[in-house]
Coordinates of C-alpha atoms in Angstrom, one line a residue:
Chain A
X22 CA 37.4 8.5 -40.4
X23 CA 36.7 7.1 -36.4
X24 CA 39.7 9.3 -34.9
X25 CA 38.1 7.5 -31.6
X26 CA 36.9 4.3 -29.9
X27 CA 33.8 4.9 -27.0
X28 CA 32.9 2.4 -25.2
X29 CA 29.9 2.6 -23.1
X30 CA 30.5 -0.4 -20.8
X31 CA 27.3 -0.6 -18.2
X32 CA 26.3 -3.5 -15.3
X33 CA 24.5 -5.6 -17.8
X34 CA 25.7 -4.3 -21.4
X35 CA 27.7 -2.6 -23.3
X36 CA 28.1 -0.8 -26.6
X37 CA 30.9 0.4 -28.4
X38 CA 31.3 3.6 -30.9
X39 CA 33.3 3.8 -33.6
X40 CA 33.5 8.0 -33.7
X41 CA 34.1 10.3 -36.2
X42 CA 35.7 13.8 -35.8
X43 CA 32.2 15.3 -36.1
X44 CA 30.8 13.2 -32.6
X45 CA 28.8 11.1 -34.8
X46 CA 29.2 7.5 -34.6
X47 CA 29.6 6.0 -37.8
X48 CA 29.4 2.1 -36.3
X49 CA 28.0 1.2 -33.3
X50 CA 28.6 -2.4 -31.9
X51 CA 26.2 -4.2 -28.8
X52 CA 27.1 -6.8 -26.6
X53 CA 25.6 -8.1 -23.4
X54 CA 28.9 -8.1 -21.6
X55 CA 27.8 -5.9 -19.4
X56 CA 30.8 -4.9 -16.5
X57 CA 29.2 -7.6 -13.6
X58 CA 27.9 -10.3 -16.1
X59 CA 31.6 -12.2 -16.9
X60 CA 35.5 -12.5 -15.8
X61 CA 37.5 -9.7 -14.6
X62 CA 39.1 -9.8 -18.3
X63 CA 37.9 -6.8 -19.4
X64 CA 40.8 -6.2 -21.4
X65 CA 40.9 -9.6 -23.1
X66 CA 36.7 -9.0 -23.4
X67 CA 37.1 -5.2 -25.2
X68 CA 39.7 -7.2 -27.4
X69 CA 36.6 -9.3 -28.1
X70 CA 33.9 -6.8 -28.7
X71 CA 36.2 -4.5 -30.6
X72 CA 38.0 -7.1 -33.3
X73 CA 38.5 -5.5 -36.2
X74 CA 38.2 -2.0 -35.6
X75 CA 41.2 -2.5 -32.9
X76 CA 42.8 -3.8 -37.2
X77 CA 41.0 -0.6 -38.6
X78 CA 41.8 2.1 -36.9
X79 CA 45.2 1.2 -35.3
X80 CA 45.9 5.0 -33.8
X81 CA 42.8 5.8 -32.5
X82 CA 42.9 5.4 -28.4
X83 CA 40.1 4.5 -26.1
X84 CA 38.1 6.1 -24.0
X85 CA 35.2 3.7 -21.4
X86 CA 32.4 5.2 -19.7
X87 CA 30.5 3.8 -17.1
X88 CA 30.6 1.3 -14.5
X89 CA 33.7 -0.1 -15.7
X90 CA 35.2 2.8 -13.5
X91 CA 33.4 1.4 -10.1
X92 CA 35.4 -0.3 -7.6
X93 CA 33.8 -3.8 -9.5
X94 CA 34.9 -2.7 -12.6
X95 CA 38.2 -2.9 -14.6
X96 CA 40.0 -0.2 -12.2
X97 CA 38.2 1.6 -9.9
X98 CA 38.5 5.4 -10.6
X99 CA 37.2 7.7 -8.2
X100 CA 34.9 10.0 -8.0
X101 CA 35.2 13.6 -9.3
X102 CA 33.1 16.3 -6.7
X103 CA 30.4 18.4 -8.5
X104 CA 30.5 21.1 -9.3
X105 CA 33.0 19.5 -12.6
X106 CA 33.0 20.4 -16.4
X107 CA 34.9 18.6 -18.6
X108 CA 37.8 19.8 -18.2
X109 CA 37.6 18.0 -14.7
X110 CA 36.4 14.8 -15.6
X111 CA 39.0 14.8 -18.6
X112 CA 42.1 16.1 -16.0
X113 CA 41.0 12.3 -14.3
X114 CA 40.9 9.9 -16.8
X115 CA 42.5 6.8 -15.7
X116 CA 44.3 4.5 -18.2
X117 CA 44.1 1.2 -17.8
X118 CA 46.7 -1.5 -19.5
X119 CA 46.2 -2.5 -22.8
X120 CA 48.1 -2.3 -26.0
X121 CA 47.0 1.5 -27.6
X122 CA 46.3 4.4 -24.7
X123 CA 42.8 3.2 -22.7
X124 CA 41.5 5.6 -20.3
X125 CA 38.4 5.4 -18.2
X126 CA 36.4 8.3 -17.6
X127 CA 35.5 8.6 -13.4
X128 CA 32.1 9.1 -12.1
X129 CA 31.2 12.2 -10.3
X130 CA 29.5 12.5 -6.9
X131 CA 27.8 14.8 -5.4
X132 CA 26.9 16.1 -1.2
X133 CA 23.7 18.8 -0.3
X134 CA 23.5 19.0 2.9
X135 CA 22.8 15.1 4.2
X136 CA 21.9 14.1 0.9
X137 CA 24.6 12.6 -1.5
X138 CA 24.5 11.4 -5.4
X139 CA 27.0 9.2 -7.3
X140 CA 26.9 8.7 -11.2
X141 CA 28.8 6.7 -13.8
X142 CA 27.9 7.4 -17.5
X143 CA 25.5 9.9 -17.2
X144 CA 28.2 12.3 -17.0
X145 CA 29.7 11.8 -20.4
X146 CA 25.7 12.1 -22.2
X147 CA 25.6 15.7 -19.6
X148 CA 28.9 17.1 -20.9
X149 CA 27.7 16.4 -24.3
X150 CA 24.6 18.9 -23.6
X151 CA 26.6 21.3 -21.3
X152 CA 28.5 22.2 -24.2
X153 CA 25.7 23.1 -26.5
X154 CA 23.1 23.9 -23.1
X155 CA 25.7 25.5 -20.4
X156 CA 23.0 26.4 -18.4
X157 CA 19.8 24.1 -18.1
X158 CA 18.1 21.6 -16.1
X159 CA 18.4 17.9 -17.2
X160 CA 16.2 15.2 -17.0
X161 CA 17.6 11.8 -17.6
X162 CA 15.0 8.9 -17.1
X163 CA 16.4 5.5 -16.7
X164 CA 16.8 2.7 -14.1
X165 CA 18.2 5.1 -11.8
X166 CA 17.3 8.3 -13.2
X167 CA 19.2 11.6 -12.8
X168 CA 18.0 15.6 -12.7
X169 CA 20.9 17.1 -13.4
X170 CA 21.8 21.1 -13.0
X171 CA 24.3 22.8 -15.7
X172 CA 25.3 25.7 -15.1
X173 CA 28.2 27.7 -17.0
X174 CA 28.8 24.6 -19.2
X175 CA 29.7 22.5 -15.8
X176 CA 27.3 19.2 -13.9
X177 CA 26.5 21.6 -10.7
X178 CA 24.5 19.1 -8.8
X179 CA 22.6 16.6 -9.6
X180 CA 19.7 14.3 -7.8
X181 CA 19.1 10.6 -8.5
X182 CA 15.3 8.4 -8.8
X183 CA 14.9 4.9 -8.1
X184 CA 12.4 4.8 -10.7
X185 CA 13.2 2.8 -13.3
X186 CA 14.3 -0.3 -10.6
X187 CA 11.7 -0.1 -8.5
X188 CA 9.2 0.1 -10.9
X189 CA 10.4 -3.1 -13.0
X190 CA 11.0 -5.3 -9.6
X191 CA 8.2 -4.6 -8.0
X192 CA 6.1 -5.2 -11.5
X193 CA 8.1 -8.2 -11.5
X194 CA 6.9 -10.3 -8.3
X195 CA 4.3 -10.3 -5.6
X196 CA 1.0 -8.0 -5.3
X197 CA 1.7 -5.6 -8.3
X198 CA 2.9 -8.6 -10.8
X199 CA -0.2 -9.7 -12.9
X200 CA 0.9 -12.0 -15.6
X201 CA -0.4 -10.2 -18.5
X202 CA 0.8 -8.5 -20.9
X203 CA 1.0 -4.3 -20.4
X204 CA -1.0 -1.9 -22.8
X205 CA 0.2 1.6 -22.5
X206 CA -3.0 3.8 -20.9
X207 CA -2.3 7.4 -20.6
X208 CA -5.4 7.3 -17.8
X209 CA -3.9 4.9 -16.1
X210 CA -0.4 7.1 -16.0
X211 CA -2.4 9.8 -15.1
X212 CA -4.5 8.3 -11.9
X213 CA -1.0 6.9 -11.1
X214 CA 0.4 10.9 -11.1
X215 CA -2.6 11.7 -9.1
X216 CA -2.4 8.7 -6.5
X217 CA 1.6 10.1 -6.1
X218 CA 0.0 12.7 -3.8
X219 CA -1.0 10.3 -1.2
X220 CA 2.8 9.6 -1.1
X221 CA 4.8 6.2 -3.2
X222 CA 4.2 3.2 0.1
X223 CA 0.0 4.2 -0.6
X224 CA -0.3 5.2 -4.6
X225 CA 1.7 1.7 -5.2
X226 CA -1.0 0.2 -3.9
X227 CA -3.2 1.5 -5.7
X228 CA -2.0 -0.7 -8.6
X229 CA -3.8 -3.4 -6.6
X230 CA -6.5 -2.2 -5.0
X231 CA -8.3 -0.7 -8.1
X232 CA -7.5 -4.0 -10.3
X233 CA -9.6 -5.8 -7.7
X234 CA -11.9 -3.1 -7.1
X235 CA -12.3 -3.1 -10.7
X236 CA -11.7 0.3 -11.5
X237 CA -8.1 -0.5 -12.6
X238 CA -7.6 -2.5 -16.0
X239 CA -4.9 -5.2 -15.0
X240 CA -3.6 -4.2 -18.8
X241 CA -2.5 -1.0 -17.8
X242 CA -0.6 -2.0 -14.3
X243 CA 2.8 -1.0 -15.1
X244 CA 0.9 2.5 -16.8
X245 CA -0.1 3.5 -13.1
X246 CA 2.5 2.3 -11.5
X247 CA 4.4 4.7 -14.1
X248 CA 2.5 7.2 -13.1
X249 CA 3.2 7.1 -9.2
X250 CA 7.1 7.2 -9.7
X251 CA 7.5 9.6 -12.0
X252 CA 5.2 12.3 -10.0
X253 CA 7.5 10.9 -6.7
X254 CA 10.3 12.1 -8.7
X255 CA 8.6 15.4 -10.2
X256 CA 7.4 15.9 -7.3
X257 CA 11.0 15.9 -5.9
X258 CA 11.9 18.4 -9.2
X259 CA 9.6 20.8 -8.1
X260 CA 10.6 20.9 -4.0
X261 CA 14.4 21.4 -5.4
X262 CA 13.0 24.3 -7.4
X263 CA 14.3 22.4 -11.0
X264 CA 10.8 22.4 -12.2
X265 CA 11.6 26.8 -13.1
X266 CA 14.4 26.1 -15.7
X267 CA 14.3 24.7 -19.0
X268 CA 14.2 21.5 -19.2
X269 CA 15.7 19.0 -21.2
X270 CA 14.3 16.1 -21.6
X271 CA 17.0 13.2 -22.5
X272 CA 14.8 10.5 -23.9
X273 CA 12.6 8.8 -26.6
X274 CA 10.0 6.2 -27.4
X275 CA 7.3 5.6 -24.3
X276 CA 9.6 6.8 -21.5
X277 CA 9.7 10.2 -23.2
X278 CA 5.8 9.6 -23.5
X279 CA 5.3 9.5 -19.6
X280 CA 7.5 11.8 -18.7
X281 CA 6.4 15.0 -21.2
X282 CA 2.8 13.8 -19.5
X283 CA 4.2 14.0 -16.3
X284 CA 6.1 17.5 -16.8
X285 CA 2.8 18.6 -18.9
X286 CA 2.8 23.0 -18.3
X287 CA 6.7 23.0 -17.3
X288 CA 8.6 24.1 -20.3
X289 CA 10.5 20.7 -21.8
X290 CA 13.0 20.4 -24.6
X291 CA 12.5 16.8 -25.8
X292 CA 16.1 15.4 -26.8
X293 CA 17.2 11.9 -28.3
X294 CA 19.9 10.4 -26.1
X295 CA 20.8 7.6 -28.2
X296 CA 24.0 10.2 -30.3
X297 CA 25.2 12.2 -26.2
X298 CA 27.4 9.2 -25.3
X299 CA 29.6 9.4 -28.8
X300 CA 29.7 13.5 -28.4
X301 CA 30.6 13.4 -25.1
X302 CA 33.4 11.0 -25.0
X303 CA 34.7 13.0 -28.1
X304 CA 34.6 16.4 -26.4
X305 CA 36.4 14.0 -23.2
X306 CA 39.1 12.8 -25.4
X307 CA 40.1 16.5 -27.1
X308 CA 40.0 17.6 -23.4
X309 CA 42.7 15.6 -22.3
X310 CA 44.3 15.8 -25.6
X311 CA 43.8 12.0 -26.8
X312 CA 43.4 13.3 -30.0
X313 CA 43.4 17.0 -31.5
X314 CA 41.1 19.3 -31.3
Chain B
X20 CA -12.3 -25.5 27.1
X21 CA -12.4 -24.8 23.3
X22 CA -15.7 -22.8 22.1
X23 CA -14.0 -21.8 18.5
X24 CA -12.1 -23.2 15.8
X25 CA -10.2 -20.0 14.7
X26 CA -8.0 -19.7 11.8
X27 CA -5.6 -17.0 10.6
X28 CA -5.5 -18.5 6.5
X29 CA -2.9 -15.9 4.8
X30 CA -1.0 -15.5 1.4
X31 CA 2.2 -17.7 2.6
X32 CA 1.6 -18.8 6.0
X33 CA -1.6 -19.7 8.7
X34 CA -2.6 -19.6 12.3
X35 CA -4.9 -22.0 14.1
X36 CA -7.1 -20.9 17.3
X37 CA -8.5 -23.1 19.9
X38 CA -10.1 -20.2 21.3
X39 CA -11.7 -20.6 25.1
X40 CA -14.8 -18.3 26.2
X41 CA -13.0 -15.1 27.2
X42 CA -11.5 -14.5 23.9
X43 CA -7.9 -16.2 24.6
X44 CA -5.8 -18.6 22.5
X45 CA -5.4 -21.8 24.6
X46 CA -3.2 -23.8 21.5
X47 CA -1.8 -22.5 19.0
X48 CA -0.8 -24.2 15.1
X49 CA 1.5 -22.8 12.5
X50 CA 1.9 -24.0 9.0
X51 CA 3.9 -22.8 5.8
X52 CA 0.5 -23.7 4.8
X53 CA -0.3 -20.4 3.0
X54 CA -3.5 -20.4 1.0
X55 CA -0.9 -19.9 -2.6
X56 CA 0.8 -22.7 -1.1
X57 CA -0.8 -25.6 -1.7
X58 CA -4.1 -27.9 -3.7
X59 CA -6.7 -26.4 -4.2
X60 CA -8.2 -29.0 -1.5
X61 CA -9.0 -26.2 1.2
X62 CA -10.5 -28.8 3.6
X63 CA -8.5 -31.8 3.6
X64 CA -5.5 -28.9 3.8
X65 CA -7.7 -27.6 7.2
X66 CA -7.7 -31.7 8.5
X67 CA -4.2 -32.2 8.1
X68 CA -3.4 -28.6 10.4
X69 CA -6.0 -28.9 12.5
X70 CA -6.0 -33.0 13.0
X71 CA -6.7 -34.5 16.4
X72 CA -8.2 -30.8 17.9
X73 CA -11.6 -31.4 15.4
X74 CA -12.1 -34.8 17.7
X75 CA -11.3 -33.4 20.9
X76 CA -13.7 -30.2 20.4
X77 CA -16.0 -32.2 18.5
X78 CA -18.6 -29.2 18.9
X79 CA -16.7 -25.8 18.1
X80 CA -17.5 -24.4 14.7
X81 CA -14.1 -22.9 12.1
X82 CA -13.9 -19.0 11.2
X83 CA -11.3 -18.9 8.9
X84 CA -10.1 -15.2 8.1
X85 CA -7.5 -13.8 5.9
X86 CA -7.1 -14.9 1.6
X87 CA -8.5 -17.6 2.1
X88 CA -11.0 -15.9 1.4
X89 CA -9.8 -14.2 -2.1
X90 CA -10.6 -15.5 -5.7
X91 CA -7.9 -17.4 -5.2
X92 CA -8.9 -18.9 -2.0
X93 CA -10.8 -21.7 -0.7
X94 CA -14.1 -19.6 -1.9
X95 CA -14.9 -15.9 -2.8
X96 CA -16.4 -13.7 -0.1
X97 CA -16.6 -10.6 -1.4
X98 CA -15.3 -7.6 0.4
X99 CA -18.1 -6.0 2.9
X100 CA -18.0 -2.0 2.1
X101 CA -16.6 0.2 4.9
X102 CA -18.2 1.9 7.3
X103 CA -18.3 -1.6 9.0
X104 CA -19.3 -2.9 12.5
X105 CA -18.2 -6.4 13.6
X106 CA -22.6 -6.7 12.7
X107 CA -21.7 -6.1 9.2
X108 CA -19.0 -8.4 8.4
X109 CA -20.7 -10.9 11.1
X110 CA -23.5 -11.1 8.6
X111 CA -21.9 -11.7 5.6
X112 CA -19.2 -15.1 6.5
X113 CA -19.3 -17.1 4.2
X114 CA -20.3 -21.1 4.6
X115 CA -17.5 -23.4 3.1
X116 CA -18.7 -27.5 2.3
X117 CA -16.7 -29.1 5.5
X118 CA -18.4 -31.9 8.0
X119 CA -19.1 -29.0 10.7
X120 CA -20.5 -25.3 10.2
X121 CA -17.2 -24.0 9.3
X122 CA -17.5 -20.3 7.5
X123 CA -15.3 -17.6 6.0
X124 CA -15.0 -13.9 7.4
X125 CA -15.0 -11.2 4.3
X126 CA -12.5 -8.5 3.9
X127 CA -13.1 -5.2 3.9
X128 CA -13.4 -2.8 1.0
X129 CA -13.2 1.6 1.5
X130 CA -13.5 4.2 -1.5
X131 CA -12.8 7.7 -1.1
X132 CA -12.5 9.9 -3.9
X133 CA -10.3 8.4 -6.6
X134 CA -8.9 6.1 -4.0
X135 CA -9.3 1.8 -3.3
X136 CA -8.5 0.4 -0.6
X137 CA -9.0 -3.8 0.4
X138 CA -7.8 -5.3 3.7
X139 CA -8.6 -9.4 4.0
X140 CA -7.7 -10.9 7.8
X141 CA -7.2 -7.3 9.6
X142 CA -10.7 -6.3 10.0
X143 CA -10.7 -9.2 11.8
X144 CA -7.8 -8.2 14.3
X145 CA -9.7 -3.9 13.9
X146 CA -12.3 -5.8 15.6
X147 CA -11.3 -7.2 18.2
X148 CA -9.6 -3.7 18.8
X149 CA -12.7 -1.4 18.3
X150 CA -14.3 -3.9 21.0
X151 CA -12.5 -2.2 24.0
X152 CA -11.6 1.7 21.4
X153 CA -14.3 2.7 19.4
X154 CA -12.8 5.5 18.7
X155 CA -9.2 5.2 17.3
X156 CA -6.2 5.6 14.8
X157 CA -5.0 1.8 14.9
X158 CA -1.6 1.5 12.6
X159 CA -1.0 -2.1 12.0
X160 CA 2.7 -2.6 9.9
X161 CA 2.8 -5.5 7.8
X162 CA 4.2 -6.7 4.4
X163 CA 1.0 -3.9 3.4
X164 CA 0.6 -1.9 6.5
X165 CA -2.6 -0.5 7.2
X166 CA -3.9 2.9 8.4
X167 CA -7.6 2.4 10.2
X168 CA -10.5 4.4 11.5
X169 CA -12.0 3.5 13.8
X170 CA -15.4 5.5 15.1
X171 CA -18.3 4.0 17.2
X172 CA -17.0 0.9 17.4
X173 CA -16.6 0.6 13.6
X174 CA -14.0 0.6 11.2
X175 CA -15.1 3.7 8.9
X176 CA -11.9 4.1 6.9
X177 CA -8.1 2.8 5.8
X178 CA -5.6 2.8 3.8
X179 CA -3.2 0.8 2.4
X180 CA 1.0 1.2 2.6
X181 CA 3.5 -1.4 0.6
X182 CA 5.6 -1.0 2.9
X183 CA 6.6 -4.3 4.2
X184 CA 6.7 -6.0 0.5
X185 CA 8.6 -3.0 -0.6
X186 CA 11.6 -3.1 1.5
X187 CA 12.0 -6.9 1.3
X188 CA 12.3 -7.2 -2.0
X189 CA 14.3 -4.1 -3.0
X190 CA 17.2 -5.4 -0.3
X191 CA 16.8 -8.8 -1.4
X192 CA 18.3 -7.8 -5.2
X193 CA 19.4 -4.9 -7.2
X194 CA 21.4 -1.4 -6.2
X195 CA 20.2 -1.6 -2.5
X196 CA 20.5 -5.0 -1.3
X197 CA 24.6 -5.4 0.3
X198 CA 25.6 -9.0 0.7
X199 CA 26.3 -8.0 4.7
X200 CA 24.1 -9.4 7.6
X201 CA 22.0 -6.3 8.7
X202 CA 21.6 -4.5 11.7
X203 CA 19.9 -2.3 13.8
X204 CA 20.3 1.8 13.4
X205 CA 18.9 4.1 15.5
X206 CA 21.0 7.0 13.6
X207 CA 20.5 5.3 9.9
X208 CA 16.7 4.9 10.5
X209 CA 16.1 8.8 11.3
X210 CA 18.6 9.3 8.2
X211 CA 16.0 7.3 6.2
X212 CA 12.8 9.1 7.9
X213 CA 15.0 12.9 7.2
X214 CA 15.3 11.5 3.7
X215 CA 11.7 10.2 2.9
X216 CA 11.4 14.0 2.7
X217 CA 12.6 14.3 -0.7
X218 CA 10.3 11.8 -2.1
X219 CA 10.9 8.2 -2.1
X220 CA 12.2 7.2 -5.4
X221 CA 14.9 10.2 -4.2
X222 CA 15.3 8.6 -0.8
X223 CA 15.1 5.5 -1.0
X224 CA 18.9 5.6 -3.8
X225 CA 20.6 7.4 -0.8
X226 CA 21.1 3.6 0.8
X227 CA 23.7 3.2 -1.7
X228 CA 24.5 6.3 -2.9
X229 CA 25.7 6.6 1.2
X230 CA 27.4 3.3 1.3
X231 CA 29.3 4.2 -2.2
X232 CA 30.5 7.4 -0.6
X233 CA 30.6 6.2 3.3
X234 CA 28.2 8.4 5.3
X235 CA 26.2 4.8 5.3
X236 CA 27.4 1.6 6.8
X237 CA 26.0 -1.3 4.7
X238 CA 24.7 -2.8 7.3
X239 CA 22.8 -0.7 8.1
X240 CA 20.9 0.1 5.0
X241 CA 17.3 -2.2 6.1
X242 CA 17.4 0.5 8.9
X243 CA 18.0 3.5 6.4
X244 CA 15.7 1.7 4.1
X245 CA 12.4 1.0 6.9
X246 CA 13.2 5.3 7.6
X247 CA 12.8 5.9 4.1
X248 CA 9.5 4.0 3.9
X249 CA 8.3 4.6 7.0
X250 CA 8.4 8.3 6.5
X251 CA 6.3 8.2 3.8
X252 CA 3.8 6.1 6.2
X253 CA 4.0 8.8 8.7
X254 CA 3.5 11.7 6.0
X255 CA 0.5 10.0 4.5
X256 CA -1.0 9.8 7.8
X257 CA -0.3 13.7 8.8
X258 CA -1.5 14.4 5.1
X259 CA -4.4 12.5 6.5
X260 CA -4.9 14.2 9.3
X261 CA -4.4 10.9 11.2
X262 CA -1.5 12.1 13.4
X263 CA -4.1 14.0 15.5
X264 CA -6.4 10.9 16.8
X265 CA -5.0 8.7 20.1
X266 CA -2.7 6.2 17.6
X267 CA -2.8 2.7 18.5
X268 CA 0.0 0.7 17.3
X269 CA -0.5 -3.1 17.0
X270 CA 3.2 -3.7 16.5
X271 CA 5.7 -5.5 18.7
X272 CA 9.8 -6.0 18.7
X273 CA 11.6 -4.0 16.2
X274 CA 8.8 -3.1 13.4
X275 CA 6.9 -1.1 16.8
X276 CA 10.2 0.3 17.7
X277 CA 10.6 1.9 13.9
X278 CA 7.0 2.9 14.6
X279 CA 7.7 4.3 17.8
X280 CA 11.0 6.3 16.6
X281 CA 8.9 7.4 13.4
X282 CA 5.3 8.5 15.2
X283 CA 7.8 10.1 18.1
X284 CA 6.2 13.4 19.6
X285 CA 2.8 11.4 18.2
X286 CA 0.4 10.4 21.5
X287 CA 0.3 6.4 20.6
X288 CA -0.6 2.9 22.5
X289 CA 1.5 0.5 21.8
X290 CA -0.3 -2.5 21.6
X291 CA 0.6 -6.4 20.7
X292 CA -1.3 -7.4 18.1
X293 CA -0.6 -11.4 19.0
X294 CA -4.0 -12.1 20.7
X295 CA -6.5 -10.5 18.7
X296 CA -7.1 -12.7 15.7
X297 CA -8.5 -14.7 18.4
X298 CA -10.2 -12.1 20.3
X299 CA -11.5 -10.7 16.5
X300 CA -13.3 -13.9 15.8
X301 CA -14.7 -15.0 18.9
X302 CA -16.3 -11.5 18.5
X303 CA -17.6 -12.8 14.8
X304 CA -18.7 -16.0 15.9
X305 CA -20.9 -14.4 18.8
X306 CA -21.9 -11.7 16.4
X307 CA -23.5 -14.6 13.6
X308 CA -24.4 -16.9 16.4
X309 CA -22.6 -19.4 15.8
X310 CA -21.8 -19.9 19.7
X311 CA -23.5 -18.7 22.3
X312 CA -22.9 -15.1 23.5

């Protein structure tokens, strides 16, 4: 029985969840129709994606998270300032014009000295984690990796690293592009980790110099580059004192393997991030009393 | 009187110099015909660029430096291993098939532990500098910035930073692209320098987060990004012990301003890199006895 229709509507793609009362997604639909990909008719685009779901579950409210709430999205949902808990975010849901109750989850911002941070979408995943792990450090790798601190079930602060974007951008063009299919390599990844101690601007060029001089296989360029960038991310976490706390790594597949390697010697637990969006959306819908607790 | 025709033939552009016996370029021709830009007929391309110079100075040999000696260039001139002086490089010039004596200057490589370094073109500038400054640290900002050590007139080692390439690539697309014209800002540059101490992957995202949260003007994004990347470069130099030596900054214009700011408190002298290629080519031509000493 679907009690909530959840949508994680990001810049480049969308996932819709038919969420049951236990927080599991009984059905999932994916579309390439990202926030930045189409026209401004978000209501029409949402109807097209949800299709028969709307008739099947006429009473289920809709909750949307991600870039859909940015200033380039459906409606602009201003950031809630961290520290923030589920109650703060549930209280700031922003209703959009639709034929049934439909709300956008705002992102959160964080300030620490001159440093500034923003997230949209990850807060929903983090709140799902916080409901089971009220005090922890969470690493969410991605295009813009997030390291967040959970304290007493709230998101007390976080950092962002452009790791995934820098990696993809530099490997697709310029001096680091190879034109050959990439293969995983633990050795190349470790070499990249070690090189990152010399600085990122230097470490990245090593992927080219070592290839030219024969100490790096062209097929392992991406692995080396990942090592340099993730090494920098882990150094920042160390600087911030975040390698002492219990760390939850919310990642799967090859990405999880890389981070486990980079965090070797640190106490981490790895969890699959896939179910978190539906769980977090349910939690927020309950917090906002859109559905029964 | 032109005694040498010099060519700095890089990946994306070319400069040709009519070089007098005092090392000055009496005429300069520029072309967009970079090594990677055209067909493999390098002799024909060279004739097209030099044009009437060939008839005007029939006895001047030709010396070419830069990516023209790479494995994607005219002929592959293997790297000379640093430490290397003008004598080593002059002894390794590689003749190309042309109707008069024409040679390619090889690049140099350097190994230090696992770190590997390569340069093609900058060695010629560095040798010109070394003839007047036998013992110094030289910073050559660029797409791939070089920090080199000169000892007893030789290039004893160097580091490469992808500063310029990372900057241009990230500003042209993705989260850091602004779509607005950029303006210089010392304050934004300094803020970027400070943020780089938190790591490059984090520091770069600050350019987006601070813009979204109103502490960075979109027009100053490039200045902030420069600060983050150059800050990382300077940290590496510090780590390598290169901020203690007299530093020669071979840069001009806005780039020079940025590096002077980033190196504030360090003893540096700024020199214009523009005349160095011609001077270095003359020095190498003499060393190889292509022309009279």
